[in-house]
Amino acid sequence: MRRKQPTIHEVAARAGVGLGTVSRVLNNHPAVRPETRARVLRAMEELGYTPNPHARRIAGGRSYTVSVLLPFVATEFYRRLLEGIEGVLLEKRYDLALFPILSQARLRRYLESSTLAYLTDGLILASYDLTEHFEEGRLPTDRPVVLVDAKNPRYDSVYLDNRLGGRLAGEYLARFPGAIFAIKVEEEPDKAFRHTVFSERLAGFREALEEAGRPFPEDHLYVTRLSQEGGRLALRHFLEKASPPLNVFAGADQVALGVLEEAERLGLAVGREVRVLGFDGHPFAEEVGLSTIAQPVEAMGARAAQLLLERMQGYAGPPREVRFEPLLVERTSTLTPGPAPYVP
Amino acid sequence: MRRKQPTIHEVAARAGVGLGTVSRVLNNHPAVRPETRARVLRAMEELGYTPNPHARRIAGGRSYTVSVLLPFVATEFYRRLLEGIEGVLLEKRYDLALFPILSQARLRRYLESSTLAYLTDGLILASYDLTEHFEEGRLPTDRPVVLVDAKNPRYDSVYLDNRLGGRLAGEYLARFPGAIFAIKVEEEPDKAFRHTVFSERLAGFREALEEAGRPFPEDHLYVTRLSQEGGRLALRHFLEKASPPLNVFAGADQVALGVLEEAERLGLAVGREVRVLGFDGHPFAEEVGLSTIAQPVEAMGARAAQLLLERMQGYAGPPREVRFEPLLVERTSTLTPGPAPYVP
DNA sequence: ATGGCGTGTGGAAGCGCTTCATGGAAACTT
DNA sequence: AAGTTTCCATGAAGCGCTTCCACACGCCAT
């Protein structure tokens, strides 16, 4: 029935070495001659050997497995984040277990009861807001934890300065003539999902506009779910308030894409009559020439993984905060073809 | 740090029994005298003993973990399904690992990976259509597999009789005066997602109408994606074809919701001028008074988990098919306030 | 030569559990 | 009374790994 996995013994036999040597190769112990190491690695390869994490955990107290908990897996943001995390962890021969966990209740249940949580040497949590749902923002686990796309005074956190991103957007759009609009992506407070990033972006945006002396009336804001559809509706709404040129800060690339679509459908000149600025720096933004406030998502993932590695290796200092800065990427969706931009 | 956990040895010593006896208590083995069992349990209690799951896995050659593979995690249908599965499995002290897997390619990759070998005693696959993408509909795994919301002659399957649901809808709506319309949710053939359920519902619906002697012209059908928006557009489309009263079989609750919204927006009397029947039995259907063909999704999940448990315990009989029947739930969205329904 | 040292390597011991051959005692048989 | 069966219970063996002691070997200094 169950196809038996090869064990360390078979690897040892095939490579013509002892048990201990194979184990030493697995654990990157320095005292192995390079040729021997190579021979062992080849034997592993040939046998399709993977170490049994449960056995490692039992024998060595470590499993070389890291759990990544995130609300979704199918979105671009998390894909990029995982890419960054994987890059660092796989190189150190760690395994990854992914857990898409949508609700805080489930998050708690997972941490408290799951054997898998128990198996894991460390945890990376993406986008969860712990302060509200866990007492003192403390998770029921004694494993090292790193948060990413979130902040918490108890754990190492890696996050983007979304407010700064909003400011960049505001400062940039303030340079153009025409009315200024913004779209805010709705946040669902009961879901664990990236609680406040959209509010922070908007707050920074408002700040920058104020400092630039450009008014931002309340009805120039449109609130919608994270969808292209939302962007389309928003543009139609904006066109009732003012006539072109319009400058739209879409709050998220996906929404910005909807704005672009609708603009084209209405025959408006993108980049002059309608200027659109996204937020995220998704791959498709480049394809369609969308200007955007880009997040270094892969780098954030990689940094989170590094912090976790340090913790798993015993580092016990106080929680660290790593703040990443977004970057304005200018493309055709805001570039006026023709006359130079107006600067008030 | 972590205070050292007591082990089976300490429990045995304290209870004054042998190792094996403690193990048998842990595994609910019948051959233990009740007094002995009680003594052991008390010793465990007093020591605060919990078995080390990794040791169990390693010694027993089992992982006590079940993987659930599904296309999405964030929809109501899968939430309910998981609830049913979890209920059964957690009680038997099994762990759950969730894998949202959208494409068949990824499904194959997962099945062939070694994570599976160590992490999983059994698999529950939801909504995948294997026949097209896997040779002979056979999966590359030697673990027991149960399918849910799908059918396949090689594996135990748990599914809803969608055709019957369609029939119920048809028979029911045929009793009302006014034109009959239906919405069919589009199926995306490249995605693995619930391939044919919507077609089956429609087929049953058509059958029933025919038997009832009620015509169903081809242009009374509207095809759309699974969204509220789709329902809204559908109703507008239907109103061009006939004037109220209208009877709409929406094919899915989410779509039905859009129909209701649009009807209200247009000032039509829901339940008399426009009658709407959904499909699914989502929680919000009750809230808004939507009549619907309800699926016992939790029960389906629970049944699937039970079938899998039996397989994991060694049952080796031929594949079993468990067919669930939907249930018509009548609410205000089809209840004519006032005159009794017209029966032709 | 002799000793001392560092570098690689082998394999026994042990992690906490399950399984299984073994056997004692009590309950049935003939 | 002796044999047979059933019921409980024991503890050694083993799961796949890490760790660590032991040892072989080459190299250098004396």
CSV table of C-alpha atoms in Angstrom, one decimal, chain B residues 149-319:
chain,number,residue,atom,x,y,z
B,149,ASP,CA,-19.0,17.6,-4.7
B,150,ALA,CA,-17.7,15.4,-7.5
B,151,LYS,CA,-18.1,11.9,-8.8
B,152,ASN,CA,-15.6,9.4,-10.0
B,153,PRO,CA,-15.9,5.6,-10.4
B,154,ARG,CA,-12.6,5.0,-8.7
B,155,TYR,CA,-13.0,6.8,-5.4
B,156,ASP,CA,-15.6,7.2,-2.8
B,157,SER,CA,-17.7,10.2,-3.7
B,158,VAL,CA,-20.2,12.4,-1.9
B,159,TYR,CA,-22.3,14.6,-4.0
B,160,LEU,CA,-25.5,16.5,-4.3
B,161,ASP,CA,-28.1,15.4,-6.8
B,162,ASN,CA,-28.1,18.7,-8.6
B,163,ARG,CA,-30.4,17.5,-11.3
B,164,LEU,CA,-33.0,16.6,-8.7
B,165,GLY,CA,-32.5,20.1,-7.3
B,166,GLY,CA,-33.3,21.5,-10.7
B,167,ARG,CA,-36.4,19.4,-10.9
B,168,LEU,CA,-37.6,20.6,-7.6
B,169,ALA,CA,-37.1,24.1,-8.7
B,170,GLY,CA,-39.0,23.5,-12.0
B,171,GLU,CA,-41.9,21.7,-10.4
B,172,TYR,CA,-42.2,24.4,-7.9
B,173,LEU,CA,-42.1,27.4,-10.2
B,174,ALA,CA,-44.4,25.7,-12.7
B,175,ARG,CA,-47.2,26.1,-10.2
B,176,PHE,CA,-47.1,29.9,-10.5
B,177,PRO,CA,-48.7,32.1,-13.1
B,178,GLY,CA,-46.4,34.3,-15.3
B,179,ALA,CA,-43.4,33.6,-17.5
B,180,ILE,CA,-40.6,31.4,-16.3
B,181,PHE,CA,-36.9,32.3,-16.6
B,182,ALA,CA,-33.7,30.8,-15.5
B,183,ILE,CA,-30.2,31.9,-15.0
B,184,LYS,CA,-27.3,29.6,-15.6
B,185,VAL,CA,-24.0,30.2,-13.9
B,186,GLU,CA,-21.1,30.0,-16.3
B,187,GLU,CA,-18.7,27.2,-15.9
B,188,GLU,CA,-15.0,27.7,-16.6
B,189,PRO,CA,-13.8,24.5,-18.2
B,190,ASP,CA,-10.1,25.3,-17.6
B,191,LYS,CA,-10.5,25.7,-13.9
B,192,ALA,CA,-11.0,22.6,-11.9
B,193,PHE,CA,-14.0,24.2,-10.2
B,194,ARG,CA,-17.3,22.4,-9.9
B,195,HIS,CA,-17.5,21.5,-13.4
B,196,THR,CA,-21.0,20.6,-14.2
B,197,VAL,CA,-23.3,21.4,-11.3
B,198,PHE,CA,-24.9,24.3,-12.9
B,199,SER,CA,-25.6,22.5,-16.1
B,200,GLU,CA,-27.2,19.7,-14.1
B,201,ARG,CA,-29.4,22.0,-12.2
B,202,LEU,CA,-30.6,23.5,-15.4
B,203,ALA,CA,-31.2,20.2,-17.1
B,204,GLY,CA,-33.4,19.1,-14.2
B,205,PHE,CA,-35.2,22.3,-14.3
B,206,ARG,CA,-35.9,22.0,-18.0
B,207,GLU,CA,-37.1,18.4,-17.5
B,208,ALA,CA,-39.6,19.3,-14.8
B,209,LEU,CA,-41.0,22.2,-16.8
B,210,GLU,CA,-41.5,20.0,-19.8
B,211,GLU,CA,-43.3,17.4,-17.7
B,212,ALA,CA,-45.4,20.1,-16.3
B,213,GLY,CA,-46.3,21.3,-19.8
B,214,ARG,CA,-44.8,24.7,-19.3
B,215,PRO,CA,-42.8,26.0,-22.2
B,216,PHE,CA,-39.3,27.3,-21.7
B,217,PRO,CA,-38.1,29.2,-24.7
B,218,GLU,CA,-34.4,29.4,-25.2
B,219,ASP,CA,-34.2,33.1,-24.8
B,220,HIS,CA,-35.6,32.8,-21.3
B,221,LEU,CA,-32.2,31.7,-20.2
B,222,TYR,CA,-29.5,34.1,-19.2
B,223,VAL,CA,-25.9,33.0,-18.7
B,224,THR,CA,-23.5,34.8,-16.3
B,225,ARG,CA,-20.6,34.5,-13.9
B,226,LEU,CA,-21.3,33.7,-10.3
B,227,SER,CA,-22.0,37.2,-9.0
B,228,GLN,CA,-24.7,39.4,-7.8
B,229,GLU,CA,-24.1,41.7,-10.6
B,230,GLY,CA,-25.1,38.9,-12.9
B,231,GLY,CA,-28.4,38.5,-11.2
B,232,ARG,CA,-29.1,42.2,-11.6
B,233,LEU,CA,-28.4,42.2,-15.3
B,234,ALA,CA,-30.4,39.1,-15.8
B,235,LEU,CA,-33.5,40.6,-14.3
B,236,ARG,CA,-33.2,43.6,-16.5
B,237,HIS,CA,-32.8,41.3,-19.5
B,238,PHE,CA,-35.9,39.3,-18.5
B,239,LEU,CA,-38.1,42.4,-18.1
B,240,GLU,CA,-37.5,43.1,-21.8
B,241,LYS,CA,-38.8,39.7,-22.7
B,242,ALA,CA,-42.0,39.6,-20.6
B,243,SER,CA,-43.9,41.8,-18.1
B,244,PRO,CA,-44.6,40.8,-14.5
B,245,PRO,CA,-45.3,38.4,-12.9
B,246,LEU,CA,-42.0,36.8,-13.5
B,247,ASN,CA,-40.7,33.6,-12.0
B,248,VAL,CA,-36.9,33.3,-11.9
B,249,PHE,CA,-34.8,30.3,-11.1
B,250,ALA,CA,-31.5,31.9,-10.3
B,251,GLY,CA,-29.3,28.8,-10.2
B,252,ALA,CA,-27.3,30.0,-7.2
B,253,ASP,CA,-28.1,32.1,-4.1
B,254,GLN,CA,-25.5,34.7,-4.8
B,255,VAL,CA,-27.1,35.4,-8.2
B,256,ALA,CA,-30.6,35.3,-6.7
B,257,LEU,CA,-29.5,38.0,-4.3
B,258,GLY,CA,-28.7,40.2,-7.3
B,259,VAL,CA,-32.1,39.6,-8.7
B,260,LEU,CA,-33.8,40.6,-5.5
B,261,GLU,CA,-31.7,43.7,-5.2
B,262,GLU,CA,-32.6,44.8,-8.8
B,263,ALA,CA,-36.3,44.0,-8.2
B,264,GLU,CA,-36.3,46.2,-5.2
B,265,ARG,CA,-34.5,48.9,-7.0
B,266,LEU,CA,-37.1,48.8,-9.8
B,267,GLY,CA,-39.9,48.9,-7.3
B,268,LEU,CA,-41.2,45.4,-8.2
B,269,ALA,CA,-43.1,43.5,-5.5
B,270,VAL,CA,-40.9,40.5,-4.6
B,271,GLY,CA,-43.0,37.4,-4.1
B,272,ARG,CA,-45.7,38.5,-6.5
B,273,GLU,CA,-44.5,40.5,-9.4
B,274,VAL,CA,-41.1,38.8,-9.3
B,275,ARG,CA,-40.7,35.4,-7.7
B,276,VAL,CA,-37.1,34.4,-7.1
B,277,LEU,CA,-35.8,30.9,-6.3
B,278,GLY,CA,-32.1,30.4,-5.4
B,279,PHE,CA,-30.0,27.3,-5.0
B,280,ASP,CA,-27.6,26.5,-2.2
B,281,GLY,CA,-29.2,27.5,1.1
B,282,HIS,CA,-26.6,30.0,2.2
B,283,PRO,CA,-27.1,31.7,5.5
B,284,PHE,CA,-27.9,35.0,3.9
B,285,ALA,CA,-30.8,33.4,2.0
B,286,GLU,CA,-32.6,33.1,5.3
B,287,GLU,CA,-31.8,36.7,6.3
B,288,VAL,CA,-33.3,38.2,3.2
B,289,GLY,CA,-36.2,35.7,2.9
B,290,LEU,CA,-34.9,34.0,-0.2
B,291,SER,CA,-36.6,30.8,-1.2
B,292,THR,CA,-34.0,28.3,-2.2
B,293,ILE,CA,-33.0,24.8,-3.0
B,294,ALA,CA,-30.9,24.0,0.0
B,295,GLN,CA,-27.9,21.7,0.0
B,296,PRO,CA,-26.9,20.0,3.2
B,297,VAL,CA,-23.3,21.0,2.7
B,298,GLU,CA,-22.2,20.4,6.3
B,299,ALA,CA,-23.7,17.0,6.2
B,300,MET,CA,-21.9,16.2,3.0
B,301,GLY,CA,-18.6,17.3,4.5
B,302,ALA,CA,-19.2,15.2,7.5
B,303,ARG,CA,-20.1,12.1,5.4
B,304,ALA,CA,-17.0,12.5,3.4
B,305,ALA,CA,-14.9,12.6,6.5
B,306,GLN,CA,-16.5,9.5,7.8
B,307,LEU,CA,-15.9,7.6,4.5
B,308,LEU,CA,-12.3,8.6,4.7
B,309,LEU,CA,-11.9,7.5,8.3
B,310,GLU,CA,-13.2,4.1,7.3
B,311,ARG,CA,-10.7,3.9,4.5
B,312,MET,CA,-7.8,5.0,6.7
B,313,GLN,CA,-8.8,2.3,9.1
B,314,GLY,CA,-8.4,-0.2,6.4
B,315,TYR,CA,-11.7,-0.7,4.7
B,316,ALA,CA,-11.0,-1.8,1.2
B,317,GLY,CA,-14.3,-2.4,-0.4
B,318,PRO,CA,-15.3,-1.0,-3.8
B,319,PRO,CA,-15.8,2.8,-4.2
